[in-house]
């Protein structure tokens, strides 16, 4: 089956793209999380969302959720790990599954944390952003997972069945539902080191020998998600119709640049959806 539009991200940009695509009767798949977006839930008070004054993040999330549920929009709770442009369509890889869509809207938000030293240099040489995707490479090996969110725990629990040692370095406070064989290290990661491949992770108070390091973040840089995507100062380069440099690929929200705001993200999600619809019309 080929979808008309694959939307990656369930924040205000992705949800707005989804409702506008649905209004236009398009067949969509929306990748994201049941929580919608941490950046919605974490907001203590929001006074600048048109029509919903003085609401907290949980309240805004509930309003968004009820809107999409009323329109029968479902969230596919999988992380898209790669988007491949095939010419006339796209393939979205999520874990071990592949989905086809004629157009893609990237609404991934941005990760506020900066990469640590060595993270980008060793990407693909022992550093990765999806442990479940690359797990088979680490059979019997030592792996560190740097978890920026609770979802990283699932990746660690998956990897512990394959790797010889799994070290879990949480960058958040929590109760950590982890397999008893996973070693939790509460320390700050500073640098990934190695020669050709990763062999060491340097933390503030200690160093560990590792064969691989996974950074499990809310979103990874879109340039790693979509090969060939043109970026500008750390954001996806778009024109005023939210079109990227790749035919049929649109982007919306924080991932296209500042200001980082809900309504800007929702507005761009709408433009991206309408542009995707116009693009689909040219294919008829
Ligand atoms: P996000 O909300 O970041 O959503 C992106 C979603 O996509 C996330 O759920 C992410 O997990 C998911 N995702 C990313 N990559 C993938 C993938 N590969 N596969 C599947 N899913 C993926 N703005 C205001 O206007 N007013 C405020 O009062 C305000 N307060 C804020 C308070 C806090 C504490 C924070 C952190 C932000 C606040 N903001 C506020 C900014 C606002 O949260 C962001 O601008 C907005 O959420 C951006 O929306 P987005 O849809 O672009 O991205």
Coordinates of C-alpha atoms and ligand atoms in Angstrom, one line a residue:
X1 CA 0.0 0.0 0.0
X2 CA 1.2 3.5 -0.8
X3 CA 0.1 6.4 1.3
X4 CA -0.5 9.9 -0.2
X5 CA 1.4 11.6 2.7
X6 CA 3.7 10.3 5.4
X7 CA 3.9 12.8 8.2
X8 CA 6.9 12.4 10.6
X9 CA 6.3 14.0 14.0
X10 CA 3.3 14.4 16.3
X11 CA 3.8 17.9 17.6
X12 CA 1.7 20.9 16.5
X13 CA 3.3 20.9 13.0
X14 CA 2.7 17.3 12.3
X15 CA -0.9 17.3 13.8
X16 CA -1.9 20.4 11.9
X17 CA -0.5 18.8 8.7
X18 CA -2.5 15.7 9.5
X19 CA -5.8 17.4 10.0
X20 CA -5.4 19.5 6.9
X21 CA -4.5 16.5 4.8
X22 CA -7.5 14.6 6.2
X23 CA -9.8 17.5 5.4
X24 CA -8.5 17.1 1.8
X25 CA -9.4 13.4 2.0
X26 CA -5.8 12.2 1.7
X27 CA -4.6 8.9 2.8
X28 CA -2.0 9.6 5.5
X29 CA 0.3 7.9 7.9
X30 CA 1.4 9.9 11.0
X31 CA 4.6 8.8 12.9
X32 CA 4.9 10.0 16.4
X33 CA 4.2 9.2 20.0
X34 CA 1.0 8.8 22.1
X35 CA 2.3 11.6 24.3
X36 CA 2.2 13.8 21.1
X37 CA 5.2 15.9 22.0
X38 CA 7.3 16.5 25.1
X39 CA 7.5 20.1 24.2
X40 CA 3.8 20.4 24.5
X41 CA 3.5 18.4 27.8
X42 CA 6.4 20.1 29.5
X43 CA 5.1 23.7 29.1
X44 CA 4.0 25.1 32.5
X45 CA 1.6 27.7 31.0
X46 CA 0.7 28.7 27.5
X47 CA -0.9 32.1 26.9
X48 CA -0.3 32.6 23.2
X49 CA -2.2 29.8 21.5
X50 CA -5.1 31.4 19.7
X51 CA -8.5 30.4 21.2
X52 CA -7.0 28.5 24.2
X53 CA -5.9 31.0 26.8
X54 CA -4.0 30.2 30.0
X55 CA -3.7 26.4 29.5
X56 CA -0.9 24.2 30.7
X57 CA 0.9 21.7 28.4
X58 CA -1.2 18.8 29.5
X59 CA -4.4 20.8 28.7
X60 CA -3.1 21.8 25.2
X61 CA -2.1 18.1 24.6
X62 CA -5.6 17.0 25.5
X63 CA -7.2 19.6 23.2
X64 CA -5.0 18.4 20.3
X65 CA -5.7 14.8 21.1
X66 CA -9.4 15.3 21.2
X67 CA -9.3 17.2 17.8
X68 CA -7.4 14.4 16.0
X69 CA -9.6 11.7 17.6
X70 CA -12.7 13.5 16.4
X71 CA -11.3 13.3 12.9
X72 CA -10.3 9.6 13.3
X73 CA -6.6 10.4 12.9
X74 CA -4.4 7.7 14.4
X75 CA -0.7 7.9 15.4
X76 CA 1.6 5.2 14.3
X77 CA 3.8 4.9 17.4
X78 CA 7.0 4.1 15.6
X79 CA 10.1 6.2 15.1
X80 CA 11.0 6.9 11.5
X81 CA 14.7 6.1 11.2
X82 CA 15.3 6.9 7.5
X83 CA 13.5 8.5 4.7
X84 CA 14.6 7.5 1.2
X85 CA 13.6 9.5 -1.9
X86 CA 13.0 7.0 -4.7
X87 CA 12.0 9.5 -7.4
X88 CA 8.3 9.1 -7.7
X89 CA 7.7 8.1 -4.1
X90 CA 9.4 7.8 -0.7
X91 CA 10.3 4.9 1.5
X92 CA 10.1 5.5 5.3
X93 CA 11.9 3.0 7.4
X94 CA 10.7 2.5 11.0
X95 CA 12.4 -0.2 13.0
X96 CA 12.3 -3.2 10.7
X97 CA 9.3 -2.0 8.7
X98 CA 9.1 0.0 5.4
X99 CA 6.3 2.3 4.4
X100 CA 5.7 3.9 1.0
X101 CA 4.3 7.4 0.5
X102 CA 4.1 9.7 -2.5
X103 CA 5.0 12.7 -0.4
X104 CA 6.6 13.3 3.0
X105 CA 6.2 16.1 5.6
X106 CA 9.0 16.3 8.1
X107 CA 7.7 17.8 11.3
X108 CA 10.3 16.3 13.7
X109 CA 10.9 19.4 15.9
X110 CA 14.4 20.0 17.0
X111 CA 16.7 18.6 19.6
X112 CA 17.9 21.4 21.9
X113 CA 20.9 19.4 23.1
X114 CA 24.1 19.9 21.1
X115 CA 26.1 16.8 20.0
X116 CA 28.9 15.8 22.3
X117 CA 32.5 15.7 21.1
X118 CA 33.1 12.8 18.7
X119 CA 29.3 12.1 18.2
X120 CA 29.1 13.3 14.6
X121 CA 32.6 12.3 13.7
X122 CA 31.9 8.6 14.7
X123 CA 28.4 8.5 13.3
X124 CA 28.1 5.1 11.4
X125 CA 31.4 4.0 13.0
X126 CA 30.1 3.0 16.3
X127 CA 27.7 5.9 17.0
X128 CA 24.1 5.5 16.1
X129 CA 20.6 7.0 16.8
X130 CA 18.5 3.8 16.7
X131 CA 19.7 0.9 18.8
X132 CA 16.9 -1.5 17.6
X133 CA 17.8 -0.9 14.0
X134 CA 21.6 -1.6 14.4
X135 CA 21.4 -4.1 17.2
X136 CA 22.6 -7.0 15.1
X137 CA 26.0 -5.3 14.7
X138 CA 26.6 -5.4 18.4
X139 CA 26.1 -9.1 19.2
X140 CA 28.3 -10.0 22.1
X141 CA 29.7 -6.4 22.2
X142 CA 29.7 -3.6 24.8
X143 CA 27.3 -0.8 24.1
X144 CA 26.4 2.4 25.9
X145 CA 23.0 4.0 25.5
X146 CA 22.7 7.7 26.3
X147 CA 19.0 8.1 26.9
X148 CA 17.5 11.5 26.6
X149 CA 13.9 10.3 27.2
X150 CA 12.0 7.4 28.7
X151 CA 11.6 5.7 25.2
X152 CA 15.4 5.0 25.3
X153 CA 14.7 2.4 28.1
X154 CA 12.9 0.1 25.5
X155 CA 15.9 0.3 23.2
X156 CA 18.3 -0.6 26.1
X157 CA 16.0 -3.6 27.1
X158 CA 16.0 -4.8 23.5
X159 CA 19.8 -4.5 23.1
X160 CA 20.6 -6.3 26.4
X161 CA 19.4 -9.5 24.8
X162 CA 22.0 -9.2 22.1
X163 CA 25.0 -7.3 23.5
X164 CA 27.4 -8.6 26.1
X165 CA 27.2 -5.4 28.2
X166 CA 24.7 -2.6 28.1
X167 CA 25.5 0.7 30.0
X168 CA 22.6 3.1 30.4
X169 CA 23.3 6.8 30.9
X170 CA 20.1 8.6 31.5
X171 CA 19.9 12.3 30.8
X172 CA 16.6 12.7 32.6
X173 CA 15.2 11.8 36.1
X174 CA 13.0 8.8 36.4
X175 CA 12.3 5.4 37.8
X176 CA 14.1 3.6 34.9
X177 CA 12.3 0.3 33.9
X178 CA 15.4 -1.5 32.9
X179 CA 16.4 -5.2 32.7
X180 CA 18.5 -6.2 35.7
X181 CA 21.5 -6.9 33.5
X182 CA 21.7 -3.2 32.4
X183 CA 24.2 -1.1 34.3
X184 CA 22.9 2.4 35.0
X185 CA 25.6 5.1 35.1
X186 CA 24.5 8.4 36.4
X187 CA 27.1 10.7 34.9
X188 CA 27.5 13.3 32.2
X189 CA 28.8 12.0 28.8
X190 CA 31.5 14.3 27.4
X191 CA 33.2 12.6 24.5
X192 CA 33.2 9.6 22.2
X193 CA 36.7 8.4 21.4
X194 CA 38.3 5.9 19.1
X195 CA 40.6 5.4 16.2
X196 CA 38.7 4.2 13.1
X197 CA 35.8 3.0 15.2
X198 CA 34.5 3.9 18.7
X199 CA 36.3 2.3 21.6
X200 CA 35.7 4.5 24.6
X201 CA 33.1 6.8 26.1
X202 CA 34.4 9.6 28.3
X203 CA 32.1 10.7 31.1
X204 CA 32.7 13.5 33.7
X205 CA 33.6 11.1 36.5
X206 CA 34.7 7.9 34.6
X207 CA 35.5 6.3 31.3
X208 CA 34.1 3.1 29.8
X209 CA 35.3 0.8 27.1
X210 CA 32.6 0.4 24.5
X211 CA 32.2 -0.9 20.9
X212 CA 29.2 1.3 20.3
X213 CA 27.3 4.4 21.6
X214 CA 23.6 5.1 20.9
X215 CA 22.2 8.6 21.5
X216 CA 18.4 8.2 21.9
X217 CA 17.0 11.7 21.5
X218 CA 13.5 13.1 20.8
X219 CA 14.6 14.0 17.3
X220 CA 17.8 13.5 15.3
X221 CA 19.1 16.0 12.9
X222 CA 17.0 15.7 9.7
X223 CA 20.1 15.5 7.6
X224 CA 20.7 12.0 9.0
X225 CA 17.0 11.1 8.6
X226 CA 16.8 12.1 5.0
X227 CA 20.0 11.7 2.9
X228 CA 20.5 14.6 0.5
X229 CA 18.3 17.0 2.5
X230 CA 19.5 20.6 2.2
X231 CA 20.1 22.3 5.5
X232 CA 20.7 26.0 6.4
X233 CA 22.2 27.0 9.7
X234 CA 21.1 23.7 11.4
X235 CA 17.5 23.8 10.1
X236 CA 15.8 22.3 7.0
X237 CA 15.9 24.8 4.1
X238 CA 12.4 25.4 2.8
X239 CA 10.7 27.8 0.4
X240 CA 7.5 29.7 1.4
X241 CA 5.4 26.7 0.5
X242 CA 7.4 24.6 2.9
X243 CA 9.0 22.6 0.0
X244 CA 12.5 21.3 0.7
X245 CA 15.1 20.7 -2.0
X246 CA 13.8 17.2 -2.5
X247 CA 10.7 16.9 -4.9
X248 CA 7.7 15.9 -2.9
X249 CA 9.3 16.4 0.5
X250 CA 8.0 19.2 2.7
X251 CA 8.9 20.4 6.2
X252 CA 7.2 22.3 9.0
X253 CA 7.6 23.5 12.5
X254 CA 10.7 24.0 14.7
X255 CA 12.8 21.9 12.3
X256 CA 12.6 24.7 9.7
X257 CA 13.8 27.4 12.0
X258 CA 12.9 30.0 14.6
X259 CA 10.7 31.3 16.2
X260 CA 10.1 28.0 18.1
X261 CA 6.4 28.5 18.7
X262 CA 3.2 26.4 18.6
X263 CA 1.3 28.5 16.3
X264 CA 4.1 29.0 13.8
X265 CA 4.6 25.2 13.8
X266 CA 0.8 24.6 13.3
X267 CA 0.7 27.3 10.5
X268 CA 3.6 25.7 8.7
X269 CA 2.1 22.3 9.1
X270 CA -1.0 23.6 7.3
X271 CA 1.0 25.1 4.5
X272 CA 3.0 21.9 4.1
X273 CA -0.1 19.8 3.9
X274 CA -1.8 22.0 1.3
X275 CA 1.5 22.1 -0.7
X276 CA 1.6 18.3 -0.6
X277 CA -2.0 18.1 -1.8
X278 CA -1.2 20.5 -4.7
X279 CA 1.8 18.3 -5.5
X280 CA -0.3 15.1 -5.4
X281 CA -2.8 16.8 -7.8
X282 CA -0.1 17.2 -10.4
X283 CA 0.5 13.5 -10.3
X284 CA -3.1 12.6 -11.3
Ligands
LIG1 P1 7.7 19.2 18.4 O1 6.6 19.8 19.3 O2 9.0 19.1 19.0 O3 7.1 17.8 18.0 C1 7.9 16.9 17.2 C2 7.5 15.5 17.5 O4 8.0 14.6 16.5 C3 8.0 14.9 18.9 O5 6.9 14.3 19.5 C4 9.1 14.0 18.5 O6 9.2 12.9 19.4 C5 8.5 13.5 17.1 N1 9.5 12.9 16.2 C6 10.7 13.5 16.0 N2 11.4 12.7 15.1 C7 10.6 11.6 14.9 C8 10.8 10.5 14.1 N3 11.9 10.3 13.4 N4 9.8 9.5 14.1 C9 8.7 9.7 14.8 N5 8.5 10.8 15.5 C10 9.4 11.8 15.6 N6 5.8 27.8 22.2 C11 4.8 28.7 22.3 O7 4.3 29.1 21.3 N7 4.3 29.1 23.5 C12 4.7 28.6 24.7 O8 4.2 29.0 25.8 C13 5.8 27.7 24.7 N8 6.2 27.1 25.8 C14 7.2 26.2 25.8 C15 7.6 25.6 27.0 C16 8.6 24.6 27.0 C17 9.1 24.0 28.3 C18 9.2 24.2 25.7 C19 10.3 23.1 25.7 C20 8.7 24.7 24.5 C21 7.7 25.7 24.5 N9 7.3 26.3 23.3 C22 6.3 27.2 23.4 C23 7.8 25.9 22.0 C24 7.0 24.8 21.4 O9 7.0 23.7 22.3 C25 7.6 24.4 20.0 O10 7.8 25.5 19.2 C26 6.6 23.4 19.3 O11 6.3 22.3 20.1 C27 7.2 22.9 18.0 O12 6.3 22.1 17.4 P2 6.8 21.0 16.3 O13 5.6 20.3 15.9 O14 7.7 21.7 15.3 O15 7.8 20.0 17.1

